[in-house]
mmCIF file with all atom_site columns, C-alpha atoms in Angstrom:
data_model
loop_
_atom_site.group_PDB
_atom_site.id
_atom_site.type_symbol
_atom_site.label_atom_id
_atom_site.label_alt_id
_atom_site.label_comp_id
_atom_site.label_asym_id
_atom_site.label_entity_id
_atom_site.label_seq_id
_atom_site.pdbx_PDB_ins_code
_atom_site.Cartn_x
_atom_site.Cartn_y
_atom_site.Cartn_z
_atom_site.occupancy
_atom_site.B_iso_or_equiv
_atom_site.pdbx_formal_charge
_atom_site.auth_seq_id
_atom_site.auth_comp_id
_atom_site.auth_asym_id
_atom_site.auth_atom_id
_atom_site.pdbx_PDB_model_num
ATOM 1   C CA . MET A 1 1   ? 0.000  0.000  0.000   1.00 42.00 ? 56  MET A CA 1
ATOM 2   C CA . ARG A 1 2   ? 2.845  2.402  0.864   1.00 40.00 ? 57  ARG A CA 1
ATOM 3   C CA . SER A 1 3   ? 4.516  1.806  -2.477  1.00 40.00 ? 58  SER A CA 1
ATOM 4   C CA . ILE A 1 4   ? 1.238  2.626  -4.267  1.00 37.00 ? 59  ILE A CA 1
ATOM 5   C CA . LEU A 1 5   ? 0.963  5.911  -2.306  1.00 33.00 ? 60  LEU A CA 1
ATOM 6   C CA . LYS A 1 6   ? 4.588  6.760  -3.061  1.00 35.00 ? 61  LYS A CA 1
ATOM 7   C CA . PHE A 1 7   ? 4.043  5.984  -6.743  1.00 32.00 ? 62  PHE A CA 1
ATOM 8   C CA . ALA A 1 8   ? 0.817  8.059  -6.847  1.00 35.00 ? 63  ALA A CA 1
ATOM 9   C CA . SER A 1 9   ? 2.538  10.976 -5.097  1.00 37.00 ? 64  SER A CA 1
ATOM 10  C CA . LEU A 1 10  ? 5.493  10.807 -7.482  1.00 35.00 ? 65  LEU A CA 1
ATOM 11  C CA . ALA A 1 11  ? 3.154  10.642 -10.492 1.00 38.00 ? 66  ALA A CA 1
ATOM 12  C CA . ALA A 1 12  ? 1.161  13.671 -9.244  1.00 38.00 ? 67  ALA A CA 1
ATOM 13  C CA . PHE A 1 13  ? 4.347  15.646 -8.577  1.00 35.00 ? 68  PHE A CA 1
ATOM 14  C CA . SER A 1 14  ? 5.739  14.762 -12.030 1.00 38.00 ? 69  SER A CA 1
ATOM 15  C CA . SER A 1 15  ? 2.483  15.883 -13.667 1.00 40.00 ? 70  SER A CA 1
ATOM 16  C CA . LEU A 1 16  ? 2.657  19.255 -11.920 1.00 35.00 ? 71  LEU A CA 1
ATOM 17  C CA . VAL A 1 17  ? 6.271  19.742 -12.970 1.00 37.00 ? 72  VAL A CA 1
ATOM 18  C CA . LEU A 1 18  ? 5.490  18.824 -16.572 1.00 39.00 ? 73  LEU A CA 1
ATOM 19  C CA . MET A 1 19  ? 2.441  21.106 -16.625 1.00 42.00 ? 74  MET A CA 1
ATOM 20  C CA . GLY A 1 20  ? 4.633  23.964 -15.413 1.00 44.00 ? 75  GLY A CA 1
ATOM 21  C CA . CYS A 1 21  ? 7.166  23.277 -18.147 1.00 42.00 ? 76  CYS A CA 1
ATOM 22  C CA . SER A 1 22  ? 4.569  23.166 -20.873 1.00 40.00 ? 77  SER A CA 1
ATOM 23  C CA . THR A 1 23  ? 2.966  26.392 -19.627 1.00 39.00 ? 78  THR A CA 1
ATOM 24  C CA . THR A 1 24  ? 6.355  28.120 -19.651 1.00 40.00 ? 79  THR A CA 1
ATOM 25  C CA . ALA A 1 25  ? 7.116  26.903 -23.167 1.00 41.00 ? 80  ALA A CA 1
ATOM 26  C CA . THR A 1 26  ? 3.851  28.284 -24.590 1.00 40.00 ? 81  THR A CA 1
ATOM 27  C CA . THR A 1 27  ? 3.989  31.727 -22.966 1.00 43.00 ? 82  THR A CA 1
ATOM 28  C CA . GLN A 1 28  ? 3.758  34.305 -25.749 1.00 57.00 ? 83  GLN A CA 1
ATOM 29  C CA . GLN A 1 29  ? 6.468  36.887 -26.206 1.00 69.00 ? 84  GLN A CA 1
ATOM 30  C CA . LYS A 1 30  ? 5.569  40.510 -25.552 1.00 88.00 ? 85  LYS A CA 1
ATOM 31  C CA . SER A 1 31  ? 4.846  42.614 -28.614 1.00 94.00 ? 86  SER A CA 1
ATOM 32  C CA . LYS A 1 32  ? 3.672  46.130 -29.358 1.00 97.00 ? 87  LYS A CA 1
ATOM 33  C CA . ILE A 1 33  ? 1.764  47.466 -32.338 1.00 98.00 ? 88  ILE A CA 1
ATOM 34  C CA . LEU A 1 34  ? 2.159  51.141 -33.082 1.00 98.00 ? 89  LEU A CA 1
ATOM 35  C CA . LYS A 1 35  ? 0.412  53.406 -35.546 1.00 98.00 ? 90  LYS A CA 1
ATOM 36  C CA . MET A 1 36  ? 2.586  55.289 -38.007 1.00 98.00 ? 91  MET A CA 1
ATOM 37  C CA . HIS A 1 37  ? 1.519  58.717 -39.278 1.00 98.00 ? 92  HIS A CA 1
ATOM 38  C CA . ALA A 1 38  ? 2.690  60.975 -42.057 1.00 98.00 ? 93  ALA A CA 1
ATOM 39  C CA . VAL A 1 39  ? 4.580  63.967 -40.663 1.00 98.00 ? 94  VAL A CA 1
ATOM 40  C CA . SER A 1 40  ? 5.372  67.356 -42.157 1.00 98.00 ? 95  SER A CA 1
ATOM 41  C CA . ALA A 1 41  ? 6.344  70.842 -41.018 1.00 97.00 ? 96  ALA A CA 1
ATOM 42  C CA . GLN A 1 42  ? 2.595  71.409 -40.475 1.00 97.00 ? 97  GLN A CA 1
ATOM 43  C CA . GLY A 1 43  ? 2.368  68.557 -37.947 1.00 97.00 ? 98  GLY A CA 1
ATOM 44  C CA . ILE A 1 44  ? 1.157  64.974 -37.661 1.00 98.00 ? 99  ILE A CA 1
ATOM 45  C CA . GLY A 1 45  ? -0.973 63.818 -40.581 1.00 98.00 ? 100 GLY A CA 1
ATOM 46  C CA . LYS A 1 46  ? -2.912 60.771 -41.710 1.00 98.00 ? 101 LYS A CA 1
ATOM 47  C CA . GLU A 1 47  ? -2.296 57.238 -40.501 1.00 98.00 ? 102 GLU A CA 1
ATOM 48  C CA . LEU A 1 48  ? -0.125 55.183 -42.865 1.00 98.00 ? 103 LEU A CA 1
ATOM 49  C CA . GLY A 1 49  ? -0.535 51.794 -41.168 1.00 98.00 ? 104 GLY A CA 1
ATOM 50  C CA . THR A 1 50  ? 1.054  49.915 -38.308 1.00 98.00 ? 105 THR A CA 1
ATOM 51  C CA . VAL A 1 51  ? 4.344  48.422 -37.231 1.00 98.00 ? 106 VAL A CA 1
ATOM 52  C CA . GLU A 1 52  ? 4.569  45.461 -34.861 1.00 98.00 ? 107 GLU A CA 1
ATOM 53  C CA . LEU A 1 53  ? 7.625  45.171 -32.619 1.00 98.00 ? 108 LEU A CA 1
ATOM 54  C CA . ARG A 1 54  ? 8.470  41.987 -30.724 1.00 98.00 ? 109 ARG A CA 1
ATOM 55  C CA . ASP A 1 55  ? 11.480 40.398 -29.113 1.00 97.00 ? 110 ASP A CA 1
ATOM 56  C CA . SER A 1 56  ? 13.166 37.315 -30.542 1.00 97.00 ? 111 SER A CA 1
ATOM 57  C CA . ALA A 1 57  ? 16.389 35.429 -29.976 1.00 96.00 ? 112 ALA A CA 1
ATOM 58  C CA . ALA A 1 58  ? 17.830 37.294 -32.998 1.00 96.00 ? 113 ALA A CA 1
ATOM 59  C CA . GLY A 1 59  ? 16.879 40.761 -31.682 1.00 96.00 ? 114 GLY A CA 1
ATOM 60  C CA . LEU A 1 60  ? 13.953 43.139 -32.052 1.00 97.00 ? 115 LEU A CA 1
ATOM 61  C CA . VAL A 1 61  ? 11.676 42.032 -34.900 1.00 98.00 ? 116 VAL A CA 1
ATOM 62  C CA . ILE A 1 62  ? 10.107 44.989 -36.729 1.00 98.00 ? 117 ILE A CA 1
ATOM 63  C CA . HIS A 1 63  ? 7.171  44.045 -38.966 1.00 98.00 ? 118 HIS A CA 1
ATOM 64  C CA . PRO A 1 64  ? 5.667  46.958 -40.940 1.00 98.00 ? 119 PRO A CA 1
ATOM 65  C CA . GLN A 1 65  ? 2.217  46.999 -42.541 1.00 98.00 ? 120 GLN A CA 1
ATOM 66  C CA . LEU A 1 66  ? 2.424  50.415 -44.189 1.00 98.00 ? 121 LEU A CA 1
ATOM 67  C CA . GLN A 1 67  ? 1.029  52.101 -47.288 1.00 98.00 ? 122 GLN A CA 1
ATOM 68  C CA . GLN A 1 68  ? 1.162  55.442 -49.130 1.00 98.00 ? 123 GLN A CA 1
ATOM 69  C CA . LEU A 1 69  ? 4.936  55.829 -48.806 1.00 98.00 ? 124 LEU A CA 1
ATOM 70  C CA . PRO A 1 70  ? 7.299  56.846 -51.633 1.00 97.00 ? 125 PRO A CA 1
ATOM 71  C CA . ALA A 1 71  ? 8.762  53.766 -53.336 1.00 97.00 ? 126 ALA A CA 1
ATOM 72  C CA . GLY A 1 72  ? 12.394 52.791 -52.730 1.00 96.00 ? 127 GLY A CA 1
ATOM 73  C CA . GLU A 1 73  ? 14.737 52.368 -49.800 1.00 94.00 ? 128 GLU A CA 1
ATOM 74  C CA . ARG A 1 74  ? 13.995 54.651 -46.846 1.00 95.00 ? 129 ARG A CA 1
ATOM 75  C CA . GLY A 1 75  ? 16.049 55.544 -43.796 1.00 93.00 ? 130 GLY A CA 1
ATOM 76  C CA . PHE A 1 76  ? 14.488 53.800 -40.783 1.00 95.00 ? 131 PHE A CA 1
ATOM 77  C CA . HIS A 1 77  ? 15.500 54.654 -37.213 1.00 95.00 ? 132 HIS A CA 1
ATOM 78  C CA . ILE A 1 78  ? 14.523 54.638 -33.570 1.00 97.00 ? 133 ILE A CA 1
ATOM 79  C CA . HIS A 1 79  ? 14.716 58.216 -32.251 1.00 97.00 ? 134 HIS A CA 1
ATOM 80  C CA . GLU A 1 80  ? 15.518 59.219 -28.675 1.00 97.00 ? 135 GLU A CA 1
ATOM 81  C CA . LYS A 1 81  ? 12.252 60.885 -27.624 1.00 98.00 ? 136 LYS A CA 1
ATOM 82  C CA . GLY A 1 82  ? 8.663  59.698 -27.760 1.00 98.00 ? 137 GLY A CA 1
ATOM 83  C CA . SER A 1 83  ? 7.220  62.545 -29.803 1.00 98.00 ? 138 SER A CA 1
ATOM 84  C CA . CYS A 1 84  ? 6.279  63.054 -33.445 1.00 98.00 ? 139 CYS A CA 1
ATOM 85  C CA . ALA A 1 85  ? 5.558  66.767 -33.023 1.00 98.00 ? 140 ALA A CA 1
ATOM 86  C CA . VAL A 1 86  ? 7.109  69.543 -35.072 1.00 98.00 ? 141 VAL A CA 1
ATOM 87  C CA . ALA A 1 87  ? 9.802  71.691 -33.499 1.00 97.00 ? 142 ALA A CA 1
ATOM 88  C CA . GLU A 1 88  ? 11.696 74.765 -34.584 1.00 96.00 ? 143 GLU A CA 1
ATOM 89  C CA . LYS A 1 89  ? 15.246 74.706 -35.922 1.00 95.00 ? 144 LYS A CA 1
ATOM 90  C CA . ASP A 1 90  ? 16.993 77.766 -37.365 1.00 96.00 ? 145 ASP A CA 1
ATOM 91  C CA . GLY A 1 91  ? 13.691 79.649 -37.460 1.00 96.00 ? 146 GLY A CA 1
ATOM 92  C CA . LYS A 1 92  ? 11.862 76.953 -39.441 1.00 96.00 ? 147 LYS A CA 1
ATOM 93  C CA . MET A 1 93  ? 9.368  74.327 -38.296 1.00 97.00 ? 148 MET A CA 1
ATOM 94  C CA . VAL A 1 94  ? 10.691 70.800 -38.939 1.00 97.00 ? 149 VAL A CA 1
ATOM 95  C CA . ALA A 1 95  ? 8.629  67.620 -39.185 1.00 98.00 ? 150 ALA A CA 1
ATOM 96  C CA . ALA A 1 96  ? 8.878  65.372 -36.087 1.00 98.00 ? 151 ALA A CA 1
ATOM 97  C CA . LEU A 1 97  ? 11.956 67.200 -34.802 1.00 98.00 ? 152 LEU A CA 1
ATOM 98  C CA . ALA A 1 98  ? 10.642 66.790 -31.240 1.00 98.00 ? 153 ALA A CA 1
ATOM 99  C CA . ALA A 1 99  ? 11.676 63.115 -31.545 1.00 98.00 ? 154 ALA A CA 1
ATOM 100 C CA . GLY A 1 100 ? 15.302 64.209 -31.211 1.00 97.00 ? 155 GLY A CA 1
ATOM 101 C CA . GLY A 1 101 ? 18.181 62.343 -32.804 1.00 94.00 ? 156 GLY A CA 1
ATOM 102 C CA . HIS A 1 102 ? 18.860 58.661 -33.257 1.00 93.00 ? 157 HIS A CA 1
ATOM 103 C CA . PHE A 1 103 ? 18.575 56.536 -30.111 1.00 96.00 ? 158 PHE A CA 1
ATOM 104 C CA . ASN A 1 104 ? 22.216 56.416 -28.978 1.00 94.00 ? 159 ASN A CA 1
ATOM 105 C CA . PRO A 1 105 ? 22.514 55.601 -25.249 1.00 95.00 ? 160 PRO A CA 1
ATOM 106 C CA . LYS A 1 106 ? 26.097 54.334 -25.684 1.00 93.00 ? 161 LYS A CA 1
ATOM 107 C CA . ASN A 1 107 ? 27.182 57.661 -27.251 1.00 93.00 ? 162 ASN A CA 1
ATOM 108 C CA . ILE A 1 108 ? 28.634 56.011 -30.344 1.00 89.00 ? 163 ILE A CA 1
ATOM 109 C CA . PRO A 1 109 ? 30.181 58.922 -32.270 1.00 85.00 ? 164 PRO A CA 1
ATOM 110 C CA . ASN A 1 110 ? 29.147 57.895 -35.796 1.00 82.00 ? 165 ASN A CA 1
ATOM 111 C CA . HIS A 1 111 ? 26.037 56.715 -37.598 1.00 79.00 ? 166 HIS A CA 1
ATOM 112 C CA . GLY A 1 112 ? 26.511 53.212 -38.996 1.00 81.00 ? 167 GLY A CA 1
ATOM 113 C CA . THR A 1 113 ? 24.980 49.844 -39.721 1.00 81.00 ? 168 THR A CA 1
ATOM 114 C CA . PRO A 1 114 ? 22.548 48.135 -37.351 1.00 83.00 ? 169 PRO A CA 1
ATOM 115 C CA . LEU A 1 115 ? 25.580 46.223 -36.013 1.00 87.00 ? 170 LEU A CA 1
ATOM 116 C CA . THR A 1 116 ? 28.046 49.106 -35.635 1.00 88.00 ? 171 THR A CA 1
ATOM 117 C CA . GLY A 1 117 ? 26.254 52.440 -35.349 1.00 88.00 ? 172 GLY A CA 1
ATOM 118 C CA . HIS A 1 118 ? 23.797 54.027 -32.973 1.00 90.00 ? 173 HIS A CA 1
ATOM 119 C CA . LEU A 1 119 ? 21.425 51.541 -31.351 1.00 94.00 ? 174 LEU A CA 1
ATOM 120 C CA . GLY A 1 120 ? 18.618 53.320 -33.217 1.00 94.00 ? 175 GLY A CA 1
ATOM 121 C CA . ASP A 1 121 ? 20.187 52.624 -36.632 1.00 93.00 ? 176 ASP A CA 1
ATOM 122 C CA . LEU A 1 122 ? 17.880 50.074 -38.266 1.00 95.00 ? 177 LEU A CA 1
ATOM 123 C CA . PRO A 1 123 ? 18.061 48.203 -41.566 1.00 94.00 ? 178 PRO A CA 1
ATOM 124 C CA . ALA A 1 124 ? 16.611 50.312 -44.386 1.00 93.00 ? 179 ALA A CA 1
ATOM 125 C CA . LEU A 1 125 ? 12.870 50.132 -44.952 1.00 96.00 ? 180 LEU A CA 1
ATOM 126 C CA . SER A 1 126 ? 12.058 48.707 -48.370 1.00 96.00 ? 181 SER A CA 1
ATOM 127 C CA . VAL A 1 127 ? 8.974  50.308 -49.938 1.00 98.00 ? 182 VAL A CA 1
ATOM 128 C CA . ALA A 1 128 ? 7.429  48.573 -52.954 1.00 98.00 ? 183 ALA A CA 1
ATOM 129 C CA . ASN A 1 129 ? 6.399  50.412 -56.136 1.00 98.00 ? 184 ASN A CA 1
ATOM 130 C CA . ASP A 1 130 ? 2.786  50.475 -54.883 1.00 98.00 ? 185 ASP A CA 1
ATOM 131 C CA . GLY A 1 131 ? 3.859  52.422 -51.765 1.00 98.00 ? 186 GLY A CA 1
ATOM 132 C CA . THR A 1 132 ? 3.551  49.509 -49.332 1.00 98.00 ? 187 THR A CA 1
ATOM 133 C CA . ALA A 1 133 ? 6.182  48.386 -46.852 1.00 98.00 ? 188 ALA A CA 1
ATOM 134 C CA . LYS A 1 134 ? 5.712  44.868 -45.490 1.00 98.00 ? 189 LYS A CA 1
ATOM 135 C CA . VAL A 1 135 ? 9.258  43.469 -45.286 1.00 96.00 ? 190 VAL A CA 1
ATOM 136 C CA . THR A 1 136 ? 10.240 42.474 -41.742 1.00 97.00 ? 191 THR A CA 1
ATOM 137 C CA . VAL A 1 137 ? 13.609 43.679 -40.453 1.00 96.00 ? 192 VAL A CA 1
ATOM 138 C CA . ILE A 1 138 ? 15.558 42.760 -37.318 1.00 97.00 ? 193 ILE A CA 1
ATOM 139 C CA . ALA A 1 139 ? 17.494 45.082 -35.030 1.00 96.00 ? 194 ALA A CA 1
ATOM 140 C CA . PRO A 1 140 ? 19.979 42.593 -33.520 1.00 96.00 ? 195 PRO A CA 1
ATOM 141 C CA . ARG A 1 141 ? 21.125 44.781 -30.609 1.00 95.00 ? 196 ARG A CA 1
ATOM 142 C CA . LEU A 1 142 ? 17.715 45.962 -29.395 1.00 96.00 ? 197 LEU A CA 1
ATOM 143 C CA . THR A 1 143 ? 14.868 44.709 -27.224 1.00 97.00 ? 198 THR A CA 1
ATOM 144 C CA . LEU A 1 144 ? 11.335 46.020 -26.919 1.00 98.00 ? 199 LEU A CA 1
ATOM 145 C CA . ALA A 1 145 ? 11.995 47.126 -23.334 1.00 97.00 ? 200 ALA A CA 1
ATOM 146 C CA . GLN A 1 146 ? 14.861 49.373 -24.523 1.00 97.00 ? 201 GLN A CA 1
ATOM 147 C CA . VAL A 1 147 ? 12.750 51.262 -27.064 1.00 98.00 ? 202 VAL A CA 1
ATOM 148 C CA . GLU A 1 148 ? 9.345  51.553 -25.400 1.00 97.00 ? 203 GLU A CA 1
ATOM 149 C CA . GLY A 1 149 ? 8.318  55.188 -25.197 1.00 98.00 ? 204 GLY A CA 1
ATOM 150 C CA . LEU A 1 150 ? 10.657 56.273 -28.022 1.00 98.00 ? 205 LEU A CA 1
ATOM 151 C CA . ALA A 1 151 ? 9.792  57.183 -31.645 1.00 98.00 ? 206 ALA A CA 1
ATOM 152 C CA . LEU A 1 152 ? 10.093 55.090 -34.813 1.00 98.00 ? 207 LEU A CA 1
ATOM 153 C CA . MET A 1 153 ? 10.969 57.267 -37.822 1.00 98.00 ? 208 MET A CA 1
ATOM 154 C CA . ILE A 1 154 ? 10.927 56.887 -41.598 1.00 97.00 ? 209 ILE A CA 1
ATOM 155 C CA . HIS A 1 155 ? 12.999 59.327 -43.673 1.00 96.00 ? 210 HIS A CA 1
ATOM 156 C CA . ALA A 1 156 ? 12.469 60.632 -47.214 1.00 95.00 ? 211 ALA A CA 1
ATOM 157 C CA . GLY A 1 157 ? 15.788 59.293 -48.502 1.00 88.00 ? 212 GLY A CA 1
ATOM 158 C CA . GLY A 1 158 ? 17.746 56.074 -48.235 1.00 84.00 ? 213 GLY A CA 1
ATOM 159 C CA . ASP A 1 159 ? 20.472 55.300 -45.734 1.00 75.00 ? 214 ASP A CA 1
ATOM 160 C CA . ASN A 1 160 ? 24.085 54.637 -46.715 1.00 71.00 ? 215 ASN A CA 1
ATOM 161 C CA . TYR A 1 161 ? 25.023 53.798 -43.070 1.00 71.00 ? 216 TYR A CA 1
ATOM 162 C CA . ALA A 1 162 ? 27.745 56.452 -43.028 1.00 67.00 ? 217 ALA A CA 1
ATOM 163 C CA . ASP A 1 163 ? 28.097 60.107 -42.134 1.00 60.00 ? 218 ASP A CA 1
ATOM 164 C CA . HIS A 1 164 ? 29.527 60.974 -45.578 1.00 62.00 ? 219 HIS A CA 1
ATOM 165 C CA . PRO A 1 165 ? 28.704 62.497 -47.956 1.00 61.00 ? 220 PRO A CA 1
ATOM 166 C CA . LYS A 1 166 ? 25.724 63.595 -45.813 1.00 63.00 ? 221 LYS A CA 1
ATOM 167 C CA . PRO A 1 167 ? 25.241 63.254 -42.052 1.00 64.00 ? 222 PRO A CA 1
ATOM 168 C CA . LEU A 1 168 ? 23.248 60.337 -40.627 1.00 59.00 ? 223 LEU A CA 1
ATOM 169 C CA . GLY A 1 169 ? 23.223 58.308 -43.823 1.00 60.00 ? 224 GLY A CA 1
ATOM 170 C CA . GLY A 1 170 ? 21.612 60.975 -45.986 1.00 60.00 ? 225 GLY A CA 1
ATOM 171 C CA . GLY A 1 171 ? 18.042 60.019 -45.037 1.00 76.00 ? 226 GLY A CA 1
ATOM 172 C CA . GLY A 1 172 ? 16.951 63.624 -45.020 1.00 86.00 ? 227 GLY A CA 1
ATOM 173 C CA . GLU A 1 173 ? 13.486 64.786 -44.045 1.00 94.00 ? 228 GLU A CA 1
ATOM 174 C CA . ARG A 1 174 ? 11.312 62.851 -41.636 1.00 97.00 ? 229 ARG A CA 1
ATOM 175 C CA . ILE A 1 175 ? 8.176  61.674 -43.460 1.00 98.00 ? 230 ILE A CA 1
ATOM 176 C CA . ALA A 1 176 ? 6.529  59.221 -41.055 1.00 98.00 ? 231 ALA A CA 1
ATOM 177 C CA . CYS A 1 177 ? 6.617  58.684 -37.313 1.00 98.00 ? 232 CYS A CA 1
ATOM 178 C CA . GLY A 1 178 ? 5.058  56.562 -34.584 1.00 98.00 ? 233 GLY A CA 1
ATOM 179 C CA . ILE A 1 179 ? 5.402  56.365 -30.802 1.00 98.00 ? 234 ILE A CA 1
ATOM 180 C CA . ILE A 1 180 ? 6.543  53.005 -29.453 1.00 97.00 ? 235 ILE A CA 1
#
């Protein structure tokens, strides 16, 4: 009788342990979906779609579902402040300037690739000829917790991942923004 009780107790304990393991294995990773808006010197404009951010073993996964963007490669960055508002620079209002510069908590002196530059330097955003952007990119050095409350920015031009011939990769004007 004692051996049956011991066996039953061991079986019950094993079931609880296994249930705990299976629950842990199926816990979903945290993600955040943000709305992206067109931005101009006049302020925040129409919604252009969403971007989902989630953590993975490879880094921060960034999955855009955007439309009405100019076709081609676009500069794509995390900026240091959670604002898409206009701000004044040299007497002129500038689109989404309140977002500040690229997210750069390690004070890396130069813009660069997603592996070498500012932490906010992301892979370029690829926009199809129909104005949609749906290609997922990964920021290998970032987590969702690091960027929550900051801004995600799309620039008018591409990004050459260097500070020459133009600063910050030559992305130019800020054309779309969302708060993470």
